[in-house]
Short mmCIF file of C-alpha atoms and ligand atoms in Angstrom, two decimals:
data_model
loop_
_atom_site.label_atom_id
_atom_site.label_comp_id
_atom_site.label_asym_id
_atom_site.label_seq_id
_atom_site.Cartn_x
_atom_site.Cartn_y
_atom_site.Cartn_z
CA MET A 195 118.95 150.40 127.38
CA THR A 196 115.19 150.98 127.74
CA LYS A 197 113.03 148.66 125.66
CA SER A 198 110.87 150.50 123.11
CA LYS A 199 107.13 150.43 123.60
CA HIS A 200 104.23 149.28 121.43
CA LEU A 201 102.14 151.86 119.70
CA THR A 202 98.50 150.87 120.19
CA LEU A 203 95.98 152.33 117.75
CA VAL A 204 92.48 152.58 119.20
CA LEU A 205 89.71 153.05 116.63
CA ALA A 206 86.66 155.12 117.41
CA ASP A 207 84.41 152.06 117.73
CA GLN A 208 86.82 150.16 120.03
CA LEU A 209 86.55 152.28 123.15
CA SER A 210 86.71 149.57 125.77
CA TRP A 211 89.33 148.36 128.22
CA GLN A 212 88.36 144.89 127.00
CA ASN A 213 89.72 145.86 123.58
CA PRO A 214 92.20 142.99 123.01
CA ALA A 215 94.93 145.43 121.97
CA MET A 216 94.73 146.93 125.45
CA VAL A 217 93.96 144.19 127.92
CA ASP A 218 97.58 143.35 128.59
CA VAL A 219 99.09 146.76 128.15
CA SER A 220 100.33 149.23 130.72
CA PRO A 221 101.75 152.74 130.50
CA GLU A 222 105.20 151.10 130.76
CA THR A 223 104.67 148.87 127.72
CA SER A 224 102.47 150.87 125.41
CA GLU A 225 101.55 154.31 124.14
CA LEU A 226 98.12 154.93 122.68
CA VAL A 227 97.09 156.73 119.52
CA PHE A 228 93.61 157.99 118.61
CA ALA A 229 92.83 159.91 115.44
CA GLU A 230 89.85 161.85 114.12
CA VAL A 231 90.42 161.58 110.37
CA LYS A 232 88.78 162.62 107.15
CA ALA A 233 89.10 159.21 105.48
CA GLU A 234 86.94 157.55 108.16
CA ALA A 235 84.57 160.46 108.65
CA THR A 236 83.72 160.90 104.96
CA TYR A 237 83.90 157.52 103.19
CA VAL A 238 80.12 157.75 103.33
CA ARG A 239 78.14 160.85 104.29
CA HIS A 240 77.94 159.81 107.98
CA ASN A 241 75.29 161.45 110.09
CA LYS A 242 76.69 164.34 112.15
CA HIS A 243 75.39 162.53 115.24
CA LYS A 244 77.58 159.53 114.44
CA ILE A 245 80.70 161.64 113.94
CA ALA A 246 80.00 163.76 117.03
CA PHE A 247 79.25 160.70 119.15
CA LEU A 248 82.45 158.91 118.09
CA PHE A 249 84.74 161.93 118.37
CA ALA A 250 83.31 162.90 121.77
CA ALA A 251 83.48 159.30 123.03
CA MET A 252 87.05 158.98 121.73
CA ARG A 253 88.15 162.21 123.42
CA HIS A 254 86.60 161.15 126.73
CA PHE A 255 88.18 157.71 126.52
CA ALA A 256 91.58 159.23 125.71
CA GLU A 257 91.26 161.47 128.79
CA GLU A 258 90.54 158.40 130.89
CA ALA A 259 93.60 156.66 129.44
CA LYS A 260 95.73 159.68 130.35
CA SER A 261 94.38 159.59 133.88
CA ARG A 262 95.47 155.92 134.03
CA GLY A 263 98.99 157.07 133.24
CA PHE A 264 99.18 156.33 129.50
CA THR A 265 101.02 158.52 127.06
CA VAL A 266 98.30 159.40 124.55
CA HIS A 267 98.78 160.78 121.04
CA TYR A 268 95.47 162.32 120.08
CA PHE A 269 94.93 163.87 116.63
CA GLN A 270 91.91 166.13 116.62
CA TYR A 271 90.10 166.58 113.32
CA ASP A 272 91.30 170.11 112.71
CA ALA A 273 94.94 168.96 112.96
CA GLY A 274 94.37 167.84 109.35
CA ILE A 275 95.79 164.29 109.56
CA ASP A 276 93.54 162.73 106.98
CA SER A 277 93.92 158.98 107.47
CA LEU A 278 94.59 156.46 110.23
CA PHE A 279 97.73 155.38 108.41
CA LYS A 280 99.09 158.92 108.46
CA ALA A 281 98.33 159.26 112.17
CA VAL A 282 100.32 156.11 112.91
CA ALA A 283 103.11 157.16 110.54
CA ARG A 284 103.31 160.55 112.27
CA CYS A 285 103.84 158.87 115.65
CA LEU A 286 106.49 156.57 114.17
CA SER A 287 108.33 159.56 112.72
CA LYS A 288 108.71 161.06 116.21
CA ALA A 289 109.77 158.02 118.29
CA THR A 290 110.86 154.41 118.07
CA TYR A 291 108.35 151.66 118.77
CA SER A 292 108.76 147.90 118.72
CA GLU A 293 105.45 147.30 116.94
CA VAL A 294 102.04 148.73 116.11
CA ARG A 295 99.07 146.95 117.62
CA LEU A 296 95.38 147.23 117.13
CA CYS A 297 92.18 145.30 117.45
CA GLU A 298 90.86 144.17 114.04
CA PRO A 299 88.55 146.76 112.49
CA GLY A 300 84.86 145.97 112.00
CA GLU A 301 84.87 146.62 108.27
CA TRP A 302 86.41 144.68 105.42
CA ARG A 303 87.46 147.91 103.72
CA LEU A 304 89.69 148.94 106.61
CA ARG A 305 90.98 145.43 107.25
CA GLU A 306 92.25 145.30 103.66
CA GLU A 307 93.87 148.69 104.03
CA ILE A 308 95.63 147.74 107.27
CA ALA A 309 96.92 144.49 105.75
CA ASP A 310 99.46 146.62 103.83
CA TRP A 311 100.65 148.66 106.78
CA GLN A 312 103.41 146.33 107.91
CA SER A 313 105.27 146.58 104.60
CA GLN A 314 104.57 150.29 104.28
CA LEU A 315 105.67 151.12 107.82
CA GLY A 316 108.57 148.69 108.01
CA LEU A 317 107.78 147.29 111.46
CA PRO A 318 105.49 144.56 112.81
CA VAL A 319 101.77 145.37 112.84
CA SER A 320 99.72 143.02 115.04
CA VAL A 321 96.01 142.92 114.30
CA LEU A 322 94.26 141.08 117.12
CA GLU A 323 90.89 139.37 116.91
CA ASP A 324 88.08 141.42 118.41
CA THR A 325 87.22 139.57 121.61
CA ARG A 326 84.46 142.01 122.52
CA PHE A 327 82.04 139.76 120.63
CA LEU A 328 80.50 136.63 122.14
CA ALA A 329 81.11 134.41 119.11
CA SER A 330 84.60 134.42 117.60
CA HIS A 331 85.12 134.05 113.86
CA ALA A 332 86.06 130.40 114.46
CA ASP A 333 82.97 129.80 116.64
CA PHE A 334 80.71 131.13 113.94
CA ALA A 335 82.48 129.24 111.16
CA THR A 336 82.24 125.98 113.14
CA TRP A 337 78.53 126.51 113.66
CA ALA A 338 77.93 127.61 110.05
CA ASP A 339 79.89 124.65 108.63
CA SER A 340 77.64 122.29 110.58
CA GLN A 341 74.39 123.74 109.23
CA LYS A 342 72.48 123.27 105.98
CA THR A 343 71.03 126.77 106.19
CA LEU A 344 72.25 129.57 108.43
CA ARG A 345 69.09 130.38 110.36
CA MET A 346 69.48 132.82 113.22
CA GLU A 347 67.12 130.90 115.50
CA TYR A 348 69.44 127.88 115.73
CA PHE A 349 72.52 130.00 116.18
CA TYR A 350 70.71 131.88 118.96
CA ARG A 351 69.78 128.66 120.75
CA SER A 352 73.39 127.52 120.67
CA MET A 353 74.45 130.86 122.17
CA ARG A 354 71.79 130.64 124.92
CA LYS A 355 73.17 127.21 125.88
CA ARG A 356 76.77 128.31 125.68
CA TYR A 357 76.29 131.37 127.89
CA GLY A 358 73.59 129.84 130.10
CA LEU A 359 71.31 132.84 129.59
CA LEU A 360 67.63 132.31 130.45
CA MET A 361 68.35 128.60 130.82
CA ALA A 362 66.90 126.18 133.38
CA GLU A 363 69.05 123.65 135.28
CA SER A 364 67.59 120.91 133.07
CA GLY A 365 69.44 122.41 130.08
CA LYS A 366 66.11 123.54 128.62
CA PRO A 367 65.17 127.18 128.09
CA ILE A 368 63.40 128.80 131.02
CA GLY A 369 59.66 128.61 130.34
CA ASP A 370 60.27 125.65 128.01
CA ARG A 371 60.22 127.89 124.93
CA TRP A 372 63.11 129.49 123.10
CA ASN A 373 61.19 132.27 121.46
CA TYR A 374 58.36 134.55 122.59
CA ASP A 375 58.04 136.50 119.35
CA ALA A 376 54.36 135.68 118.98
CA GLU A 377 53.67 137.65 122.18
CA ASN A 378 55.83 140.56 121.09
CA ARG A 379 53.95 141.94 118.12
CA SER A 380 51.34 144.44 119.32
CA GLY A 381 50.51 147.34 117.09
CA TRP A 382 50.47 150.86 118.51
CA ARG A 383 47.06 152.36 119.34
CA ASN A 384 48.40 155.13 121.59
CA LYS A 385 46.91 153.56 124.70
CA ASP A 386 50.11 153.52 126.78
CA ALA A 387 52.21 156.49 127.79
CA VAL A 388 55.81 156.29 126.62
CA PRO A 389 58.12 157.22 129.53
CA VAL A 390 60.53 160.11 129.17
CA ARG A 391 64.14 159.31 128.17
CA LEU A 392 66.99 160.18 130.48
CA ASP A 393 68.50 163.60 129.85
CA GLU A 394 72.17 163.75 128.91
CA ALA A 395 74.06 166.86 129.93
CA GLN A 396 76.97 167.90 127.68
CA ASP A 397 80.34 168.84 129.07
CA GLY A 398 82.90 171.14 127.43
CA ILE A 399 84.56 168.30 125.50
CA THR A 400 81.29 167.27 123.84
CA ALA A 401 80.29 170.89 123.20
CA ASP A 402 83.62 171.48 121.41
CA VAL A 403 83.09 168.38 119.27
CA ILE A 404 79.56 169.43 118.32
CA HIS A 405 80.90 172.80 117.24
CA LEU A 406 83.67 171.16 115.20
CA VAL A 407 81.31 168.71 113.49
CA ASP A 408 78.84 171.43 112.62
CA GLU A 409 81.65 173.44 111.08
CA HIS A 410 83.37 170.67 109.08
CA PHE A 411 80.49 168.42 107.98
CA LEU A 412 78.00 170.92 106.61
CA ASP A 413 76.67 168.64 103.87
CA HIS A 414 76.15 165.63 106.16
CA PRO A 415 72.69 164.88 107.58
CA GLY A 416 71.90 165.42 111.26
CA ASP A 417 70.63 168.16 113.55
CA LEU A 418 73.12 168.45 116.40
CA THR A 419 70.90 170.79 118.41
CA ARG A 420 69.19 167.49 119.25
CA PHE A 421 72.37 165.63 120.29
CA SER A 422 71.60 163.71 123.48
CA TYR A 423 73.70 160.55 123.39
CA ALA A 424 75.95 159.46 126.24
CA VAL A 425 79.65 159.56 125.35
CA THR A 426 81.27 157.57 128.16
CA ALA A 427 80.92 153.98 129.37
CA GLU A 428 79.77 155.24 132.75
CA ARG A 429 76.90 157.28 131.31
CA ALA A 430 76.00 154.54 128.80
CA SER A 431 75.62 152.22 131.77
CA VAL A 432 73.30 154.70 133.49
CA HIS A 433 71.17 154.81 130.32
CA LEU A 434 71.07 151.01 130.26
CA THR A 435 69.90 150.87 133.88
CA HIS A 436 67.18 153.41 133.11
CA PHE A 437 66.10 151.42 130.05
CA ILE A 438 65.88 148.16 132.02
CA GLN A 439 63.89 149.77 134.82
CA VAL A 440 61.54 151.92 132.81
CA PHE A 441 61.24 150.66 129.23
CA LEU A 442 62.14 146.97 129.14
CA PRO A 443 58.87 145.77 130.74
CA GLN A 444 57.00 146.93 127.60
CA PHE A 445 59.85 146.49 125.13
CA GLY A 446 58.61 143.12 123.91
CA GLN A 447 54.99 144.08 123.51
CA TYR A 448 55.78 147.14 121.36
CA GLN A 449 58.91 145.85 119.67
CA ASP A 450 57.22 145.85 116.25
CA ALA A 451 55.01 148.91 116.73
CA LEU A 452 55.01 152.15 114.72
CA ALA A 453 53.90 155.34 116.47
CA GLU A 454 53.13 158.90 115.48
CA GLU A 455 53.72 160.03 119.06
CA SER A 456 57.15 158.56 119.72
CA THR A 457 60.29 158.07 117.67
CA THR A 458 61.80 155.58 120.10
CA LEU A 459 58.84 153.88 121.87
CA PHE A 460 60.20 151.26 124.31
CA HIS A 461 63.42 150.49 122.42
CA GLY A 462 66.81 150.28 124.10
CA LEU A 463 68.81 152.93 122.19
CA ILE A 464 71.92 151.08 123.23
CA GLY A 465 73.15 149.75 119.87
CA LEU A 466 75.48 152.70 119.44
CA TYR A 467 77.06 152.09 122.85
CA LEU A 468 77.51 148.37 122.24
CA ASN A 469 78.96 148.94 118.78
CA ALA A 470 81.47 151.54 119.96
CA GLY A 471 82.61 149.52 122.98
CA LEU A 472 80.95 151.59 125.72
CA LEU A 473 78.74 148.66 126.76
CA ASP A 474 79.63 144.99 126.95
CA PRO A 475 77.12 142.61 125.29
CA LEU A 476 77.27 139.85 127.91
CA ASP A 477 76.89 142.33 130.75
CA VAL A 478 73.85 143.88 129.02
CA CYS A 479 72.18 140.46 128.63
CA GLN A 480 72.99 139.49 132.21
CA ARG A 481 71.56 142.71 133.57
CA ALA A 482 68.32 142.11 131.67
CA GLU A 483 68.23 138.53 132.98
CA THR A 484 68.72 139.79 136.55
CA ALA A 485 65.72 142.11 136.10
CA TYR A 486 63.68 139.14 134.90
CA LYS A 487 64.78 136.99 137.87
CA ALA A 488 63.86 139.82 140.25
CA GLY A 489 60.32 139.72 138.81
CA HIS A 490 60.61 143.18 137.29
CA VAL A 491 60.32 142.14 133.62
CA SER A 492 58.33 139.39 131.91
CA LEU A 493 60.05 136.44 130.30
CA ALA A 494 58.69 137.43 126.87
CA ALA A 495 60.19 140.93 127.06
CA THR A 496 63.52 139.70 128.45
CA GLU A 497 63.82 136.93 125.89
CA GLY A 498 62.98 139.33 123.02
CA PHE A 499 65.67 141.72 124.21
CA VAL A 500 68.35 139.08 124.85
CA ARG A 501 67.68 137.61 121.40
CA GLN A 502 68.58 140.93 119.78
CA ILE A 503 71.99 141.02 121.45
CA LEU A 504 73.04 137.43 122.03
CA GLY A 505 71.33 136.23 118.86
CA TRP A 506 70.93 138.82 116.12
CA ARG A 507 73.93 141.00 116.82
CA GLU A 508 76.37 138.12 116.96
CA TYR A 509 74.71 136.34 114.06
CA VAL A 510 74.89 139.29 111.63
CA ARG A 511 78.52 139.82 112.49
CA GLY A 512 79.18 136.15 111.90
CA ILE A 513 77.41 136.26 108.53
CA TYR A 514 79.41 139.33 107.51
CA TRP A 515 82.84 137.86 108.15
CA TYR A 516 81.88 134.37 106.98
CA HIS A 517 80.71 135.67 103.59
CA MET A 518 82.79 138.75 102.89
CA PRO A 519 84.01 140.09 100.52
CA ASN A 520 81.56 138.50 98.06
CA TYR A 521 78.53 139.22 100.23
CA ALA A 522 78.52 142.92 99.33
CA SER A 523 77.95 142.30 95.61
CA ASN A 524 74.80 140.17 95.97
CA ASN A 525 71.67 141.44 94.24
CA THR A 526 69.15 138.59 94.10
CA TRP A 527 66.25 140.61 92.70
CA GLY A 528 68.32 142.54 90.17
CA ALA A 529 67.27 145.84 91.77
CA LYS A 530 68.50 148.85 89.79
CA ARG A 531 66.35 151.93 90.49
CA PRO A 532 68.42 154.80 91.85
CA LEU A 533 67.83 155.87 95.45
CA PRO A 534 65.34 158.76 95.30
CA ALA A 535 66.83 162.13 96.30
CA TRP A 536 64.14 162.42 98.99
CA PHE A 537 65.87 159.71 101.03
CA TRP A 538 68.15 162.64 102.01
CA THR A 539 65.35 165.13 102.68
CA ALA A 540 62.45 162.96 103.92
CA GLN A 541 60.13 164.82 101.54
CA THR A 542 57.57 162.21 100.68
CA ASP A 543 53.82 162.16 101.28
CA MET A 544 53.98 158.57 102.53
CA ARG A 545 53.58 159.41 106.20
CA CYS A 546 55.28 156.34 107.70
CA LEU A 547 58.22 156.75 105.38
CA HIS A 548 58.43 160.49 105.91
CA LYS A 549 58.49 160.04 109.70
CA ALA A 550 61.07 157.24 109.59
CA LEU A 551 63.36 159.11 107.18
CA GLU A 552 63.01 162.39 109.02
CA GLN A 553 64.09 161.00 112.38
CA SER A 554 66.83 158.90 110.77
CA LEU A 555 68.30 162.02 109.16
CA ASN A 556 67.78 164.33 112.13
CA ASP A 557 68.76 162.03 114.99
CA GLY A 558 70.72 159.19 113.37
CA TYR A 559 68.18 156.82 114.84
CA ALA A 560 65.17 154.78 113.79
CA HIS A 561 63.98 151.64 115.52
CA HIS A 562 64.14 148.26 113.90
CA ILE A 563 60.63 148.10 112.43
CA GLN A 564 61.08 151.52 110.87
CA ARG A 565 64.37 150.36 109.37
CA LEU A 566 63.15 146.92 108.29
CA MET A 567 59.47 147.29 107.44
CA VAL A 568 59.10 150.94 106.50
CA ILE A 569 62.36 152.03 104.83
CA GLY A 570 63.91 148.66 103.94
CA ASN A 571 60.60 147.19 102.78
CA PHE A 572 59.97 150.20 100.55
CA ALA A 573 63.46 149.87 99.06
CA LEU A 574 62.83 146.16 98.41
CA ILE A 575 59.44 146.45 96.76
CA ALA A 576 60.44 149.56 94.79
CA GLY A 577 63.56 147.75 93.52
CA LEU A 578 66.06 150.36 94.74
CA THR A 579 69.72 149.68 93.98
CA VAL A 580 71.26 147.54 96.71
CA ASP A 581 74.57 149.43 96.87
CA GLU A 582 72.90 152.80 97.24
CA VAL A 583 70.45 151.59 99.88
CA CYS A 584 73.28 149.97 101.86
CA ALA A 585 75.44 153.10 101.66
CA TRP A 586 72.48 155.17 102.87
CA PHE A 587 71.89 152.90 105.89
CA LEU A 588 75.60 152.91 106.69
CA ALA A 589 75.76 156.69 106.58
CA VAL A 590 72.61 157.65 108.34
CA TYR A 591 72.54 155.62 111.56
CA VAL A 592 74.62 156.45 114.58
CA ASP A 593 75.14 152.75 115.37
CA ALA A 594 76.01 151.61 111.82
CA TYR A 595 79.27 149.92 110.81
CA GLU A 596 79.43 147.66 107.81
CA TRP A 597 79.65 144.42 109.84
CA VAL A 598 76.18 145.08 111.20
CA GLU A 599 74.65 147.27 108.49
CA LEU A 600 75.40 145.12 105.45
CA PRO A 601 73.76 141.85 106.57
CA ASN A 602 70.85 143.76 108.08
CA THR A 603 70.21 145.80 104.93
CA LEU A 604 71.34 143.60 102.07
CA GLY A 605 70.42 140.29 103.72
CA MET A 606 67.43 141.02 105.94
CA ALA A 607 65.69 144.05 104.51
CA LEU A 608 66.45 143.59 100.81
CA ASN A 609 66.66 139.78 100.87
CA ALA A 610 69.34 140.20 98.21
CA ASP A 611 71.73 137.50 99.49
CA ASP A 612 70.13 134.50 97.75
CA GLY A 613 68.41 133.49 100.97
CA ILE A 614 71.50 133.18 103.18
CA MET A 615 69.84 135.05 106.05
CA ALA A 616 66.11 134.80 105.49
CA SER A 617 64.05 132.06 103.88
CA LYS A 618 61.66 134.62 102.39
CA PRO A 619 61.61 138.34 101.65
CA TYR A 620 60.20 140.64 104.33
CA ALA A 621 58.03 142.31 101.69
CA ALA A 622 54.79 143.77 103.03
CA SER A 623 51.98 145.98 101.83
CA GLY A 624 50.47 149.05 103.49
CA LYS A 625 48.13 146.77 105.43
CA TYR A 626 51.02 145.59 107.61
CA ILE A 627 52.03 149.18 108.33
CA ALA A 628 48.41 150.09 109.18
CA LYS A 629 48.20 147.10 111.54
CA GLN A 630 51.40 147.99 113.38
CA GLY A 631 50.64 151.62 114.12
CA ASN A 632 48.84 154.86 113.53
CA HIS A 633 50.78 156.67 110.80
CA CYS A 634 48.10 155.87 108.21
CA GLN A 635 45.55 157.99 110.08
CA LYS A 636 47.62 161.06 109.23
CA CYS A 637 48.54 159.99 105.72
CA ARG A 638 46.99 161.25 102.48
CA PHE A 639 47.13 157.69 101.17
CA ASP A 640 44.69 154.94 102.14
CA PRO A 641 46.12 151.50 103.04
CA LYS A 642 42.83 149.88 101.96
CA LEU A 643 43.25 151.05 98.36
CA THR A 644 45.65 149.54 95.85
CA THR A 645 45.18 151.72 92.77
CA GLY A 646 44.24 155.36 92.23
CA GLU A 647 45.54 158.67 93.53
CA ARG A 648 44.64 157.92 97.15
CA ALA A 649 46.00 154.36 97.17
CA CYS A 650 48.89 153.59 99.53
CA PRO A 651 51.94 153.14 97.25
CA TYR A 652 53.13 150.21 99.37
CA ASN A 653 50.12 148.19 98.11
CA SER A 654 50.68 148.36 94.36
CA LEU A 655 54.47 148.17 94.81
CA TYR A 656 54.06 145.03 96.91
CA TRP A 657 52.10 143.28 94.14
CA HIS A 658 54.43 144.69 91.52
CA PHE A 659 57.34 143.08 93.37
CA ILE A 660 55.47 139.76 93.49
CA ASP A 661 54.56 140.03 89.81
CA GLN A 662 58.03 140.95 88.60
CA ASN A 663 59.64 138.11 90.55
CA LEU A 664 56.87 135.55 90.22
CA GLU A 665 58.97 132.75 88.83
CA ARG A 666 61.55 132.85 91.58
CA LEU A 667 59.03 133.48 94.36
CA SER A 668 56.77 130.62 93.19
CA LYS A 669 59.61 128.21 93.93
CA ASN A 670 59.73 129.36 97.54
CA PRO A 671 57.34 127.23 99.67
CA ARG A 672 56.92 130.09 102.17
CA MET A 673 55.65 132.37 99.39
CA GLY A 674 53.27 129.83 97.86
CA LEU A 675 50.11 131.30 99.36
CA ILE A 676 50.83 134.81 98.11
CA THR A 677 52.04 133.84 94.64
CA GLY A 678 49.02 131.50 94.36
CA GLN A 679 46.67 134.37 95.26
CA TRP A 680 48.28 136.61 92.68
CA LYS A 681 48.09 134.02 89.91
CA LYS A 682 44.40 133.40 90.63
CA ARG A 683 43.50 137.06 90.26
CA ASP A 684 41.72 138.30 87.19
CA PRO A 685 44.38 139.16 84.55
CA ALA A 686 42.80 142.58 83.93
CA GLU A 687 42.99 143.37 87.65
CA ARG A 688 46.62 142.25 87.78
CA GLU A 689 47.40 144.37 84.77
CA SER A 690 45.79 147.44 86.33
CA ILE A 691 47.74 147.01 89.63
CA VAL A 692 51.04 146.53 87.82
CA SER A 693 50.50 149.53 85.57
CA TRP A 694 49.48 151.66 88.58
CA ALA A 695 52.66 150.57 90.35
CA GLU A 696 54.68 151.60 87.29
CA GLN A 697 53.03 154.99 87.48
CA VAL A 698 53.84 155.24 91.20
CA LEU A 699 57.47 154.40 90.45
CA ALA A 700 57.58 157.02 87.71
CA THR A 701 55.99 159.76 89.82
CA GLN A 702 57.07 159.07 93.42
CA LEU A 703 60.70 158.21 92.80
C1 DLZ B 807 82.90 155.75 111.73
C2 DLZ B 807 84.15 156.45 112.12
C3 DLZ B 807 84.27 157.82 111.93
C4 DLZ B 807 83.13 158.64 111.47
N1 DLZ B 807 85.42 158.46 112.22
C5 DLZ B 807 86.47 157.78 112.72
C6 DLZ B 807 87.69 158.42 113.02
O1 DLZ B 807 87.86 159.59 112.79
N2 DLZ B 807 88.67 157.68 113.60
C7 DLZ B 807 88.54 156.37 113.85
O2 DLZ B 807 89.44 155.76 114.41
N3 DLZ B 807 87.40 155.72 113.50
C8 DLZ B 807 86.37 156.39 112.96
N4 DLZ B 807 85.21 155.75 112.63
C9 DLZ B 807 85.13 154.32 112.87
C10 DLZ B 807 85.87 153.52 111.82
O3 DLZ B 807 85.38 153.88 110.53
C11 DLZ B 807 85.62 152.07 112.17
O4 DLZ B 807 86.62 151.64 113.01
C12 DLZ B 807 85.51 151.21 110.97
O5 DLZ B 807 84.36 151.57 110.28
C13 DLZ B 807 85.45 149.74 111.34
O6 DLZ B 807 84.35 149.43 112.14
#
């Protein structure tokens, strides 16, 4: 009698042969199932780029699996199987399997749903820990349990030591410093040319997916005539090589810059590949380190880049699983203004915000300062509802899954998690935005003015945020200077700024 096989479900963001549900499998022991389903594609209004990228990457990966000899059950979107559960159930109705296996999903929502599958399906369902990350749940919990406050910097240092990245033989960091942030903060004055990105040709599989997504997701944001993402591990690796050679040397310097001329500046554009499994985080860090050791990239740029992947990426994932499910309902500042409709159209006169929203909607991409200091900062100081802002970030970006989006939006940008992630809010006025780039030169608002028709709305909203939350902020030693300045101001002046901010909120939102 032949032994029945496993049925291995591969989710769209688990497209790696290092996926723990696949490392030990062979065509003799396991069949694979992939499914493009409505439940996953519409639980928020995902950008068309995100759906097209994941479906195209999934179809390419499934083809590769077939070429390795696997029996693959692939449900295309127009087959009308509307949930992952139904896709698995359909396979089970056609053949006998010994168990269903999958790598744990990256979102609490789906993990909860899958927890019921075993009883619903009537056979074992093994959910394996996602080993594609560099810190396991237990690693993070051990670290977190040993700390008074969960600061990324200390987690990052422990990861540098553990993986020996940018470390000297002495056990100290190369260059004797852990962090080169201070050297990585230049504003953009359009003095350097931004190199051209690598072109990505589309094959028939991707073209079919683009057609399908355009047809089925009409009311989702995204302009797929601009689709230019890689959809295989091989091509993602070519993009990484190009980034390291051409962009990484200036990545650090312009990491926090905002530019009229470029939507991507010197950023990596690799988050989507890492988060879907097409690139491996340790390999990415090691390749950057090799470029540094070859003298091609400065230590500051390499360290800044490695910190994003070895530090931030692992840290936010750790925070998510350590604090979920309660994390999602935090709302420290009691924010309750509805998300303005123009978050979905980009129609605002605030130039920096318009540019950041426009490219987010069109391309599914904005770089981290646009996300944190332009869009997120606006949402924070305008008091926009946390849930709605988080759902927007989750939907709009091609690299967004809740494990990474929620801590970054709720914790970092909105500082709504009672200080778990950041010891102070990243609130900033228009002066910060003017310092970091050149959007203000094309804006009808003036970052030097706080009140009046031509005043940059970020300025009055910034002080409004300070004023409305003065009691809580005054207790924060890192906010003492700012709250002290505000308290010392003439009461009439304070009153006029606050009432102007109220007018801005009434008219701009
Ligand atoms: C985001 C997404 C989308 C848009 N579509 C699918 C899909 O059709 N099939 C699938 O397996 N996964 C999809 N995903 C990714 C899942 O939502 C993802 O696995 C969870 O969000 C957990 O990270």
